[in-house]
Amino acid sequence: MGFPPVMLLMCLVVGLSTCRAEGEDNQIRVTETTEEEQENHLTERVAEDTETPDQDLQTVTVEASNSGSPEKGCEPNIYMVLKELGALQERQKATVSALEETNRKLEASEKKIDVLNSSLTEMRRTYQGHQVAFSAALPKDGTIGPVNVLYPLVYKHVLSNIGGHYSPVTGYFTAPVRGIYYFSFYSFCWAGDGTSGGSLYRNENQVVSWYGYTKTAPVSGSNSAILLLQAGDMVNVRLWDGRKISDNVNKYSTFSGFLLSPM
């Protein structure tokens, strides 16, 4: 049996209303679902935002930890550098001490050098003030003696007389200062003149001598001595009793002396 048109229309209206209602419900559900999703999304965002500072803090902490690791890694190097600096300071102190010791030694050496220079200057001044030397020969072209006394020889031919302390008149040398002196003498005697001999005297004391004897050939003799004299001491050469000494223009017989060092 078929439905009448009015009933069919009513069914359509009711069905349309039902579909519209269901569509609105679905739309509300979708809206509610959307709103719930948005709320959930917002909640998750807030949670994420809430967690983000912790994460950032953790990140900073991690970065700080990571950044702290190089410092810890550098700490041994710093300690080594400080240790090396300490060693360098110790070596520097040792070097400074060595230099100071060297300076002290140099100063001591300089003082010694100054003392030596002063001594040398004083000695130079002394020698310059007491330059003493002489040399003289017998003036006779012939023979002296024999004589019956101890005869002082006078060497009148002066070769040098530095300081003027030898007398060509008396034949004596007079010491000007206390010191060490060197003296030497040489003698000559012609053949057939017999024997020759004499001595070097300090004041009245015989020091050294010479002696020669010949009948067929000339004879010569010599001697020398180093003496410590006091100022005023006198030195000369004396011919022995009964002896002879000869000379000529060649000046064989001489008497010489000089100051070695003042005392």
mmCIF file of N, CA and C in Angstrom, residues 65-199:
data_model
loop_
_atom_site.group_PDB
_atom_site.id
_atom_site.type_symbol
_atom_site.label_atom_id
_atom_site.label_comp_id
_atom_site.label_asym_id
_atom_site.label_seq_id
_atom_site.Cartn_x
_atom_site.Cartn_y
_atom_site.Cartn_z
ATOM 1 N N SER A 65 78.587 22.690 32.905
ATOM 2 C CA SER A 65 79.405 21.524 33.216
ATOM 3 C C SER A 65 80.415 21.277 32.115
ATOM 4 N N ASN A 66 79.902 21.406 30.871
ATOM 5 C CA ASN A 66 80.807 21.207 29.753
ATOM 6 C C ASN A 66 81.892 22.269 29.728
ATOM 7 N N SER A 67 81.451 23.537 30.021
ATOM 8 C CA SER A 67 82.443 24.604 30.034
ATOM 9 C C SER A 67 83.385 24.446 31.202
ATOM 10 N N GLY A 68 82.972 23.804 32.261
ATOM 11 C CA GLY A 68 83.859 23.567 33.395
ATOM 12 C C GLY A 68 84.867 22.490 33.114
ATOM 13 N N SER A 69 84.566 21.599 32.247
ATOM 14 C CA SER A 69 85.489 20.516 31.960
ATOM 15 C C SER A 69 86.807 21.008 31.406
ATOM 16 N N PRO A 70 86.843 22.001 30.444
ATOM 17 C CA PRO A 70 88.137 22.506 29.962
ATOM 18 C C PRO A 70 88.932 23.152 31.070
ATOM 19 N N GLU A 71 88.184 23.867 31.993
ATOM 20 C CA GLU A 71 88.940 24.496 33.072
ATOM 21 C C GLU A 71 89.634 23.442 33.906
ATOM 22 N N LYS A 72 88.838 22.334 34.182
ATOM 23 C CA LYS A 72 89.476 21.274 34.939
ATOM 24 C C LYS A 72 90.616 20.673 34.144
ATOM 25 N N GLY A 73 90.461 20.598 32.847
ATOM 26 C CA GLY A 73 91.526 20.069 32.013
ATOM 27 C C GLY A 73 92.735 20.993 31.983
ATOM 28 N N CYS A 74 92.498 22.335 32.136
ATOM 29 C CA CYS A 74 93.602 23.297 32.101
ATOM 30 C C CYS A 74 94.303 23.413 33.434
ATOM 31 N N GLU A 75 93.598 22.980 34.506
ATOM 32 C CA GLU A 75 94.195 23.158 35.822
ATOM 33 C C GLU A 75 95.577 22.519 35.914
ATOM 34 N N PRO A 76 95.817 21.294 35.478
ATOM 35 C CA PRO A 76 97.171 20.728 35.552
ATOM 36 C C PRO A 76 98.195 21.561 34.795
ATOM 37 N N ASN A 77 97.845 22.133 33.638
ATOM 38 C CA ASN A 77 98.761 22.971 32.877
ATOM 39 C C ASN A 77 99.132 24.225 33.661
ATOM 40 N N ILE A 78 98.150 24.818 34.328
ATOM 41 C CA ILE A 78 98.416 26.009 35.130
ATOM 42 C C ILE A 78 99.359 25.669 36.271
ATOM 43 N N TYR A 79 99.096 24.528 36.910
ATOM 44 C CA TYR A 79 99.985 24.127 37.984
ATOM 45 C C TYR A 79 101.405 23.888 37.473
ATOM 46 N N MET A 80 101.509 23.302 36.302
ATOM 47 C CA MET A 80 102.843 23.082 35.735
ATOM 48 C C MET A 80 103.536 24.399 35.429
ATOM 49 N N VAL A 81 102.773 25.362 34.894
ATOM 50 C CA VAL A 81 103.346 26.679 34.593
ATOM 51 C C VAL A 81 103.821 27.347 35.863
ATOM 52 N N LEU A 82 102.974 27.293 36.911
ATOM 53 C CA LEU A 82 103.364 27.896 38.194
ATOM 54 C C LEU A 82 104.603 27.204 38.764
ATOM 55 N N LYS A 83 104.632 25.885 38.639
ATOM 56 C CA LYS A 83 105.792 25.147 39.125
ATOM 57 C C LYS A 83 107.050 25.540 38.361
ATOM 58 N N GLU A 84 106.903 25.677 37.049
ATOM 59 C CA GLU A 84 108.053 26.080 36.231
ATOM 60 C C GLU A 84 108.499 27.488 36.573
ATOM 61 N N LEU A 85 107.523 28.370 36.816
ATOM 62 C CA LEU A 85 107.867 29.743 37.225
ATOM 63 C C LEU A 85 108.613 29.735 38.549
ATOM 64 N N GLY A 86 108.162 28.893 39.471
ATOM 65 C CA GLY A 86 108.873 28.776 40.748
ATOM 66 C C GLY A 86 110.299 28.301 40.553
ATOM 67 N N ALA A 87 110.479 27.317 39.663
ATOM 68 C CA ALA A 87 111.830 26.817 39.388
ATOM 69 C C ALA A 87 112.695 27.899 38.749
ATOM 70 N N LEU A 88 112.092 28.670 37.838
ATOM 71 C CA LEU A 88 112.827 29.772 37.218
ATOM 72 C C LEU A 88 113.235 30.813 38.243
ATOM 73 N N GLN A 89 112.346 31.101 39.189
ATOM 74 C CA GLN A 89 112.679 32.054 40.244
ATOM 75 C C GLN A 89 113.845 31.542 41.080
ATOM 76 N N GLU A 90 113.827 30.237 41.392
ATOM 77 C CA GLU A 90 114.927 29.674 42.172
ATOM 78 C C GLU A 90 116.235 29.768 41.405
ATOM 79 N N ARG A 91 116.175 29.441 40.091
ATOM 80 C CA ARG A 91 117.388 29.544 39.287
ATOM 81 C C ARG A 91 117.869 30.987 39.195
ATOM 82 N N GLN A 92 116.886 31.909 39.092
ATOM 83 C CA GLN A 92 117.250 33.320 39.040
ATOM 84 C C GLN A 92 117.920 33.756 40.345
ATOM 85 N N LYS A 93 117.385 33.282 41.473
ATOM 86 C CA LYS A 93 118.002 33.605 42.757
ATOM 87 C C LYS A 93 119.421 33.046 42.822
ATOM 88 N N ALA A 94 119.593 31.811 42.343
ATOM 89 C CA ALA A 94 120.934 31.208 42.350
ATOM 90 C C ALA A 94 121.884 32.001 41.466
ATOM 91 N N THR A 95 121.380 32.440 40.301
ATOM 92 C CA THR A 95 122.213 33.240 39.399
ATOM 93 C C THR A 95 122.596 34.562 40.036
ATOM 94 N N VAL A 96 121.620 35.193 40.677
ATOM 95 C CA VAL A 96 121.888 36.465 41.354
ATOM 96 C C VAL A 96 122.919 36.259 42.456
ATOM 97 N N SER A 97 122.790 35.184 43.219
ATOM 98 C CA SER A 97 123.755 34.897 44.286
ATOM 99 C C SER A 97 125.154 34.686 43.698
ATOM 100 N N ALA A 98 125.213 33.935 42.586
ATOM 101 C CA ALA A 98 126.514 33.702 41.954
ATOM 102 C C ALA A 98 127.120 35.000 41.455
ATOM 103 N N LEU A 99 126.286 35.866 40.866
ATOM 104 C CA LEU A 99 126.781 37.155 40.390
ATOM 105 C C LEU A 99 127.254 38.021 41.548
ATOM 106 N N GLU A 100 126.523 38.004 42.648
ATOM 107 C CA GLU A 100 126.944 38.768 43.813
ATOM 108 C C GLU A 100 128.274 38.254 44.351
ATOM 109 N N GLU A 101 128.426 36.919 44.382
ATOM 110 C CA GLU A 101 129.692 36.353 44.838
ATOM 111 C C GLU A 101 130.828 36.742 43.894
ATOM 112 N N THR A 102 130.539 36.711 42.584
ATOM 113 C CA THR A 102 131.548 37.118 41.608
ATOM 114 C C THR A 102 131.915 38.581 41.793
ATOM 115 N N ASN A 103 130.900 39.413 42.034
ATOM 116 C CA ASN A 103 131.176 40.834 42.270
ATOM 117 C C ASN A 103 132.032 41.031 43.510
ATOM 118 N N ARG A 104 131.738 40.251 44.561
ATOM 119 C CA ARG A 104 132.555 40.367 45.769
ATOM 120 C C ARG A 104 134.007 39.973 45.480
ATOM 121 N N LYS A 105 134.177 38.895 44.711
ATOM 122 C CA LYS A 105 135.537 38.479 44.374
ATOM 123 C C LYS A 105 136.229 39.526 43.512
ATOM 124 N N LEU A 106 135.474 40.103 42.571
ATOM 125 C CA LEU A 106 136.061 41.149 41.735
ATOM 126 C C LEU A 106 136.458 42.355 42.571
ATOM 127 N N GLU A 107 135.604 42.718 43.518
ATOM 128 C CA GLU A 107 135.938 43.836 44.385
ATOM 129 C C GLU A 107 137.190 43.538 45.208
ATOM 130 N N ALA A 108 137.270 42.289 45.717
ATOM 131 C CA ALA A 108 138.466 41.907 46.468
ATOM 132 C C ALA A 108 139.706 41.947 45.581
ATOM 133 N N SER A 109 139.550 41.457 44.332
ATOM 134 C CA SER A 109 140.680 41.499 43.396
ATOM 135 C C SER A 109 141.073 42.928 43.074
ATOM 136 N N GLU A 110 140.067 43.787 42.900
ATOM 137 C CA GLU A 110 140.366 45.189 42.620
ATOM 138 C C GLU A 110 141.105 45.834 43.777
ATOM 139 N N LYS A 111 140.704 45.474 45.009
ATOM 140 C CA LYS A 111 141.407 46.017 46.166
ATOM 141 C C LYS A 111 142.860 45.538 46.183
ATOM 142 N N LYS A 112 143.066 44.238 45.876
ATOM 143 C CA LYS A 112 144.429 43.730 45.832
ATOM 144 C C LYS A 112 145.239 44.429 44.750
ATOM 145 N N ILE A 113 144.589 44.640 43.595
ATOM 146 C CA ILE A 113 145.278 45.332 42.508
ATOM 147 C C ILE A 113 145.621 46.751 42.926
ATOM 148 N N ASP A 114 144.696 47.406 43.625
ATOM 149 C CA ASP A 114 144.970 48.761 44.102
ATOM 150 C C ASP A 114 146.156 48.773 45.060
ATOM 151 N N VAL A 115 146.196 47.755 45.946
ATOM 152 C CA VAL A 115 147.322 47.672 46.888
ATOM 153 C C VAL A 115 148.627 47.451 46.126
ATOM 154 N N LEU A 116 148.593 46.547 45.127
ATOM 155 C CA LEU A 116 149.794 46.293 44.332
ATOM 156 C C LEU A 116 150.218 47.537 43.566
ATOM 157 N N ASN A 117 149.232 48.241 42.998
ATOM 158 C CA ASN A 117 149.557 49.469 42.280
ATOM 159 C C ASN A 117 150.176 50.496 43.210
ATOM 160 N N SER A 118 149.626 50.588 44.419
ATOM 161 C CA SER A 118 150.192 51.524 45.392
ATOM 162 C C SER A 118 151.617 51.136 45.743
ATOM 163 N N SER A 119 151.832 49.810 45.927
ATOM 164 C CA SER A 119 153.181 49.347 46.243
ATOM 165 C C SER A 119 154.147 49.630 45.097
ATOM 166 N N LEU A 120 153.676 49.356 43.876
ATOM 167 C CA LEU A 120 154.526 49.619 42.723
ATOM 168 C C LEU A 120 154.825 51.107 42.586
ATOM 169 N N THR A 121 153.797 51.916 42.831
ATOM 170 C CA THR A 121 154.012 53.362 42.760
ATOM 171 C C THR A 121 155.021 53.807 43.801
ATOM 172 N N GLU A 122 154.882 53.249 45.006
ATOM 173 C CA GLU A 122 155.826 53.601 46.072
ATOM 174 C C GLU A 122 157.237 53.131 45.729
ATOM 175 N N MET A 123 157.333 51.903 45.191
ATOM 176 C CA MET A 123 158.648 51.403 44.795
ATOM 177 C C MET A 123 159.233 52.241 43.671
ATOM 178 N N ARG A 124 158.379 52.608 42.713
ATOM 179 C CA ARG A 124 158.857 53.448 41.614
ATOM 180 C C ARG A 124 159.353 54.787 42.143
ATOM 181 N N ARG A 125 158.572 55.330 43.068
ATOM 182 C CA ARG A 125 158.971 56.604 43.666
ATOM 183 C C ARG A 125 160.278 56.454 44.434
ATOM 184 N N THR A 126 160.381 55.306 45.134
ATOM 185 C CA THR A 126 161.606 55.053 45.896
ATOM 186 C C THR A 126 162.805 54.891 44.977
ATOM 187 N N TYR A 127 162.600 54.110 43.894
ATOM 188 C CA TYR A 127 163.712 53.907 42.965
ATOM 189 C C TYR A 127 164.083 55.203 42.256
ATOM 190 N N GLN A 128 163.038 55.961 41.897
ATOM 191 C CA GLN A 128 163.338 57.225 41.244
ATOM 192 C C GLN A 128 164.093 58.163 42.180
ATOM 193 N N GLY A 129 163.789 58.073 43.458
ATOM 194 C CA GLY A 129 164.498 58.906 44.419
ATOM 195 C C GLY A 129 165.839 58.334 44.812
ATOM 196 N N HIS A 130 166.042 57.020 44.536
ATOM 197 C CA HIS A 130 167.297 56.376 44.931
ATOM 198 C C HIS A 130 167.842 55.540 43.781
ATOM 199 N N GLN A 131 168.058 56.134 42.669
ATOM 200 C CA GLN A 131 168.704 55.452 41.558
ATOM 201 C C GLN A 131 170.216 55.520 41.792
ATOM 202 N N VAL A 132 170.750 54.345 42.083
ATOM 203 C CA VAL A 132 172.156 54.290 42.504
ATOM 204 C C VAL A 132 172.903 53.276 41.652
ATOM 205 N N ALA A 133 173.962 53.726 40.992
ATOM 206 C CA ALA A 133 174.829 52.831 40.222
ATOM 207 C C ALA A 133 176.125 53.562 39.894
ATOM 208 N N PHE A 134 177.191 52.802 39.803
ATOM 209 C CA PHE A 134 178.477 53.421 39.450
ATOM 210 C C PHE A 134 179.361 52.367 38.798
ATOM 211 N N SER A 135 180.353 52.839 38.075
ATOM 212 C CA SER A 135 181.392 51.986 37.508
ATOM 213 C C SER A 135 182.606 52.864 37.225
ATOM 214 N N ALA A 136 183.784 52.345 37.612
ATOM 215 C CA ALA A 136 185.018 53.131 37.442
ATOM 216 C C ALA A 136 186.191 52.198 37.185
ATOM 217 N N ALA A 137 187.226 52.745 36.546
ATOM 218 C CA ALA A 137 188.432 51.968 36.220
ATOM 219 C C ALA A 137 189.672 52.682 36.766
ATOM 220 N N LEU A 138 190.775 51.883 36.931
ATOM 221 C CA LEU A 138 192.041 52.489 37.363
ATOM 222 C C LEU A 138 192.567 53.398 36.254
ATOM 223 N N PRO A 139 193.078 54.562 36.615
ATOM 224 C CA PRO A 139 193.531 55.500 35.584
ATOM 225 C C PRO A 139 194.963 55.272 35.134
ATOM 226 N N LYS A 140 195.712 54.441 35.846
ATOM 227 C CA LYS A 140 197.150 54.335 35.599
ATOM 228 C C LYS A 140 197.445 53.415 34.417
ATOM 229 N N ASP A 141 198.273 53.908 33.535
ATOM 230 C CA ASP A 141 198.760 53.088 32.436
ATOM 231 C C ASP A 141 200.079 52.472 32.892
ATOM 232 N N GLY A 142 199.959 51.388 33.685
ATOM 233 C CA GLY A 142 201.143 50.771 34.283
ATOM 234 C C GLY A 142 200.733 49.899 35.437
ATOM 235 N N THR A 143 201.582 49.822 36.486
ATOM 236 C CA THR A 143 201.362 48.912 37.602
ATOM 237 C C THR A 143 201.423 49.674 38.922
ATOM 238 N N ILE A 144 200.505 49.302 39.861
ATOM 239 C CA ILE A 144 200.502 49.830 41.213
ATOM 240 C C ILE A 144 201.019 48.730 42.136
ATOM 241 N N GLY A 145 202.016 49.066 43.014
ATOM 242 C CA GLY A 145 202.586 48.102 43.953
ATOM 243 C C GLY A 145 203.929 47.590 43.479
ATOM 244 N N PRO A 146 204.563 46.732 44.309
ATOM 245 C CA PRO A 146 204.024 46.299 45.604
ATOM 246 C C PRO A 146 204.161 47.388 46.680
ATOM 247 N N VAL A 147 203.267 47.306 47.656
ATOM 248 C CA VAL A 147 203.266 48.234 48.782
ATOM 249 C C VAL A 147 203.332 47.426 50.066
ATOM 250 N N ASN A 148 203.709 48.122 51.158
ATOM 251 C CA ASN A 148 203.875 47.446 52.427
ATOM 252 C C ASN A 148 202.644 47.578 53.331
ATOM 253 N N VAL A 149 201.557 48.067 52.796
ATOM 254 C CA VAL A 149 200.336 48.246 53.583
ATOM 255 C C VAL A 149 199.148 47.726 52.778
ATOM 256 N N LEU A 150 198.010 47.614 53.469
ATOM 257 C CA LEU A 150 196.752 47.286 52.780
ATOM 258 C C LEU A 150 196.302 48.564 52.090
ATOM 259 N N TYR A 151 196.439 48.559 50.779
ATOM 260 C CA TYR A 151 196.355 49.811 50.030
ATOM 261 C C TYR A 151 194.962 49.971 49.402
ATOM 262 N N PRO A 152 194.202 51.045 49.772
ATOM 263 C CA PRO A 152 192.906 51.305 49.141
ATOM 264 C C PRO A 152 193.100 51.770 47.696
ATOM 265 N N LEU A 153 192.463 51.058 46.794
ATOM 266 C CA LEU A 153 192.547 51.418 45.377
ATOM 267 C C LEU A 153 191.544 52.530 45.062
ATOM 268 N N VAL A 154 192.001 53.474 44.272
ATOM 269 C CA VAL A 154 191.143 54.593 43.876
ATOM 270 C C VAL A 154 190.935 54.497 42.364
ATOM 271 N N TYR A 155 189.709 54.175 41.977
ATOM 272 C CA TYR A 155 189.351 54.057 40.561
ATOM 273 C C TYR A 155 188.893 55.449 40.102
ATOM 274 N N LYS A 156 189.838 56.158 39.513
ATOM 275 C CA LYS A 156 189.586 57.570 39.222
ATOM 276 C C LYS A 156 188.891 57.791 37.880
ATOM 277 N N HIS A 157 189.015 56.800 36.982
ATOM 278 C CA HIS A 157 188.377 56.981 35.675
ATOM 279 C C HIS A 157 186.914 56.536 35.795
ATOM 280 N N VAL A 158 186.029 57.492 36.015
ATOM 281 C CA VAL A 158 184.611 57.183 36.272
ATOM 282 C C VAL A 158 183.891 56.947 34.948
ATOM 283 N N LEU A 159 183.281 55.786 34.851
ATOM 284 C CA LEU A 159 182.479 55.460 33.674
ATOM 285 C C LEU A 159 181.029 55.905 33.864
ATOM 286 N N SER A 160 180.503 55.724 35.074
ATOM 287 C CA SER A 160 179.161 56.206 35.421
ATOM 288 C C SER A 160 179.086 56.356 36.935
ATOM 289 N N ASN A 161 178.284 57.295 37.379
ATOM 290 C CA ASN A 161 178.147 57.528 38.815
ATOM 291 C C ASN A 161 176.747 58.102 39.087
ATOM 292 N N ILE A 162 175.725 57.261 38.865
ATOM 293 C CA ILE A 162 174.336 57.690 39.007
ATOM 294 C C ILE A 162 174.010 57.848 40.484
ATOM 295 N N GLY A 163 173.605 59.012 40.850
ATOM 296 C CA GLY A 163 173.331 59.303 42.246
ATOM 297 C C GLY A 163 174.507 59.972 42.940
ATOM 298 N N GLY A 164 175.718 59.826 42.365
ATOM 299 C CA GLY A 164 176.901 60.486 42.913
ATOM 300 C C GLY A 164 177.376 59.936 44.232
ATOM 301 N N HIS A 165 177.174 58.630 44.463
ATOM 302 C CA HIS A 165 177.535 58.060 45.770
ATOM 303 C C HIS A 165 178.897 57.362 45.754
ATOM 304 N N TYR A 166 179.562 57.356 44.601
ATOM 305 C CA TYR A 166 180.947 56.877 44.544
ATOM 306 C C TYR A 166 181.878 58.086 44.471
ATOM 307 N N SER A 167 182.946 57.996 45.233
ATOM 308 C CA SER A 167 183.927 59.090 45.262
ATOM 309 C C SER A 167 185.174 58.698 44.472
ATOM 310 N N PRO A 168 185.480 59.372 43.331
ATOM 311 C CA PRO A 168 186.720 59.088 42.586
ATOM 312 C C PRO A 168 187.960 59.666 43.270
ATOM 313 N N VAL A 169 187.730 60.323 44.395
ATOM 314 C CA VAL A 169 188.862 60.861 45.145
ATOM 315 C C VAL A 169 189.356 59.858 46.178
ATOM 316 N N THR A 170 188.423 59.238 46.882
ATOM 317 C CA THR A 170 188.793 58.265 47.919
ATOM 318 C C THR A 170 188.673 56.828 47.463
ATOM 319 N N GLY A 171 187.888 56.577 46.437
ATOM 320 C CA GLY A 171 187.672 55.212 45.968
ATOM 321 C C GLY A 171 186.590 54.480 46.761
ATOM 322 N N TYR A 172 185.860 55.214 47.631
ATOM 323 C CA TYR A 172 184.819 54.602 48.470
ATOM 324 C C TYR A 172 183.427 54.857 47.868
ATOM 325 N N PHE A 173 182.576 53.825 48.001
ATOM 326 C CA PHE A 173 181.142 53.984 47.720
ATOM 327 C C PHE A 173 180.426 54.053 49.053
ATOM 328 N N THR A 174 179.537 55.033 49.204
ATOM 329 C CA THR A 174 178.772 55.209 50.427
ATOM 330 C C THR A 174 177.303 54.933 50.146
ATOM 331 N N ALA A 175 176.718 53.993 50.878
ATOM 332 C CA ALA A 175 175.317 53.615 50.661
ATOM 333 C C ALA A 175 174.397 54.755 51.091
ATOM 334 N N PRO A 176 173.507 55.210 50.188
ATOM 335 C CA PRO A 176 172.609 56.304 50.556
ATOM 336 C C PRO A 176 171.402 55.855 51.380
ATOM 337 N N VAL A 177 170.975 54.604 51.181
ATOM 338 C CA VAL A 177 169.800 54.080 51.886
ATOM 339 C C VAL A 177 170.062 52.635 52.268
ATOM 340 N N ARG A 178 169.284 52.170 53.219
ATOM 341 C CA ARG A 178 169.348 50.755 53.573
ATOM 342 C C ARG A 178 168.775 49.945 52.412
ATOM 343 N N GLY A 179 169.511 48.914 51.974
ATOM 344 C CA GLY A 179 169.025 48.134 50.853
ATOM 345 C C GLY A 179 170.003 47.051 50.458
ATOM 346 N N ILE A 180 169.637 46.366 49.383
ATOM 347 C CA ILE A 180 170.448 45.281 48.843
ATOM 348 C C ILE A 180 171.250 45.832 47.666
ATOM 349 N N TYR A 181 172.561 45.628 47.706
ATOM 350 C CA TYR A 181 173.468 46.166 46.687
ATOM 351 C C TYR A 181 174.281 45.034 46.063
ATOM 352 N N TYR A 182 174.636 45.249 44.821
ATOM 353 C CA TYR A 182 175.500 44.312 44.105
ATOM 354 C C TYR A 182 176.820 45.016 43.777
ATOM 355 N N PHE A 183 177.955 44.304 44.021
ATOM 356 C CA PHE A 183 179.287 44.845 43.733
ATOM 357 C C PHE A 183 180.102 43.801 42.972
ATOM 358 N N SER A 184 180.974 44.295 42.092
ATOM 359 C CA SER A 184 181.902 43.411 41.366
ATOM 360 C C SER A 184 183.205 44.173 41.107
ATOM 361 N N PHE A 185 184.274 43.423 40.978
ATOM 362 C CA PHE A 185 185.561 44.036 40.650
ATOM 363 C C PHE A 185 186.378 43.063 39.806
ATOM 364 N N TYR A 186 187.261 43.632 38.964
ATOM 365 C CA TYR A 186 188.130 42.846 38.076
ATOM 366 C C TYR A 186 189.557 43.404 38.198
ATOM 367 N N SER A 187 190.522 42.493 38.137
ATOM 368 C CA SER A 187 191.936 42.908 38.258
ATOM 369 C C SER A 187 192.774 42.291 37.138
ATOM 370 N N PHE A 188 193.907 42.931 36.901
ATOM 371 C CA PHE A 188 194.807 42.469 35.841
ATOM 372 C C PHE A 188 196.233 42.777 36.281
ATOM 373 N N CYS A 189 197.158 41.845 35.943
ATOM 374 C CA CYS A 189 198.570 42.040 36.272
ATOM 375 C C CYS A 189 199.436 41.527 35.120
ATOM 376 N N TRP A 190 200.427 42.373 34.698
ATOM 377 C CA TRP A 190 201.274 41.982 33.584
ATOM 378 C C TRP A 190 202.167 40.812 33.955
ATOM 379 N N ALA A 191 202.672 40.107 32.934
ATOM 380 C CA ALA A 191 203.577 38.970 33.144
ATOM 381 C C ALA A 191 204.899 39.449 33.729
ATOM 382 N N GLY A 192 205.468 38.661 34.650
ATOM 383 C CA GLY A 192 206.746 38.972 35.252
ATOM 384 C C GLY A 192 206.648 39.940 36.413
ATOM 385 N N ASP A 193 205.391 40.466 36.707
ATOM 386 C CA ASP A 193 205.249 41.419 37.805
ATOM 387 C C ASP A 193 204.949 40.733 39.134
ATOM 388 N N GLY A 194 204.915 39.400 39.166
ATOM 389 C CA GLY A 194 204.712 38.692 40.415
ATOM 390 C C GLY A 194 203.274 38.351 40.660
ATOM 391 N N THR A 195 202.836 38.476 41.889
ATOM 392 C CA THR A 195 201.494 38.071 42.290
ATOM 393 C C THR A 195 200.592 39.282 42.430
ATOM 394 N N SER A 196 199.277 38.993 42.317
ATOM 395 C CA SER A 196 198.270 40.042 42.450
ATOM 396 C C SER A 196 197.165 39.518 43.351
ATOM 397 N N GLY A 197 196.651 40.384 44.184
ATOM 398 C CA GLY A 197 195.563 39.959 45.053
ATOM 399 C C GLY A 197 195.012 41.113 45.853
ATOM 400 N N GLY A 198 193.769 41.000 46.260
ATOM 401 C CA GLY A 198 193.129 42.047 47.049
ATOM 402 C C GLY A 198 191.744 41.595 47.488
ATOM 403 N N SER A 199 191.034 42.505 48.155
ATOM 404 C CA SER A 199 189.723 42.143 48.710
ATOM 405 C C SER A 199 188.749 43.302 48.590
#
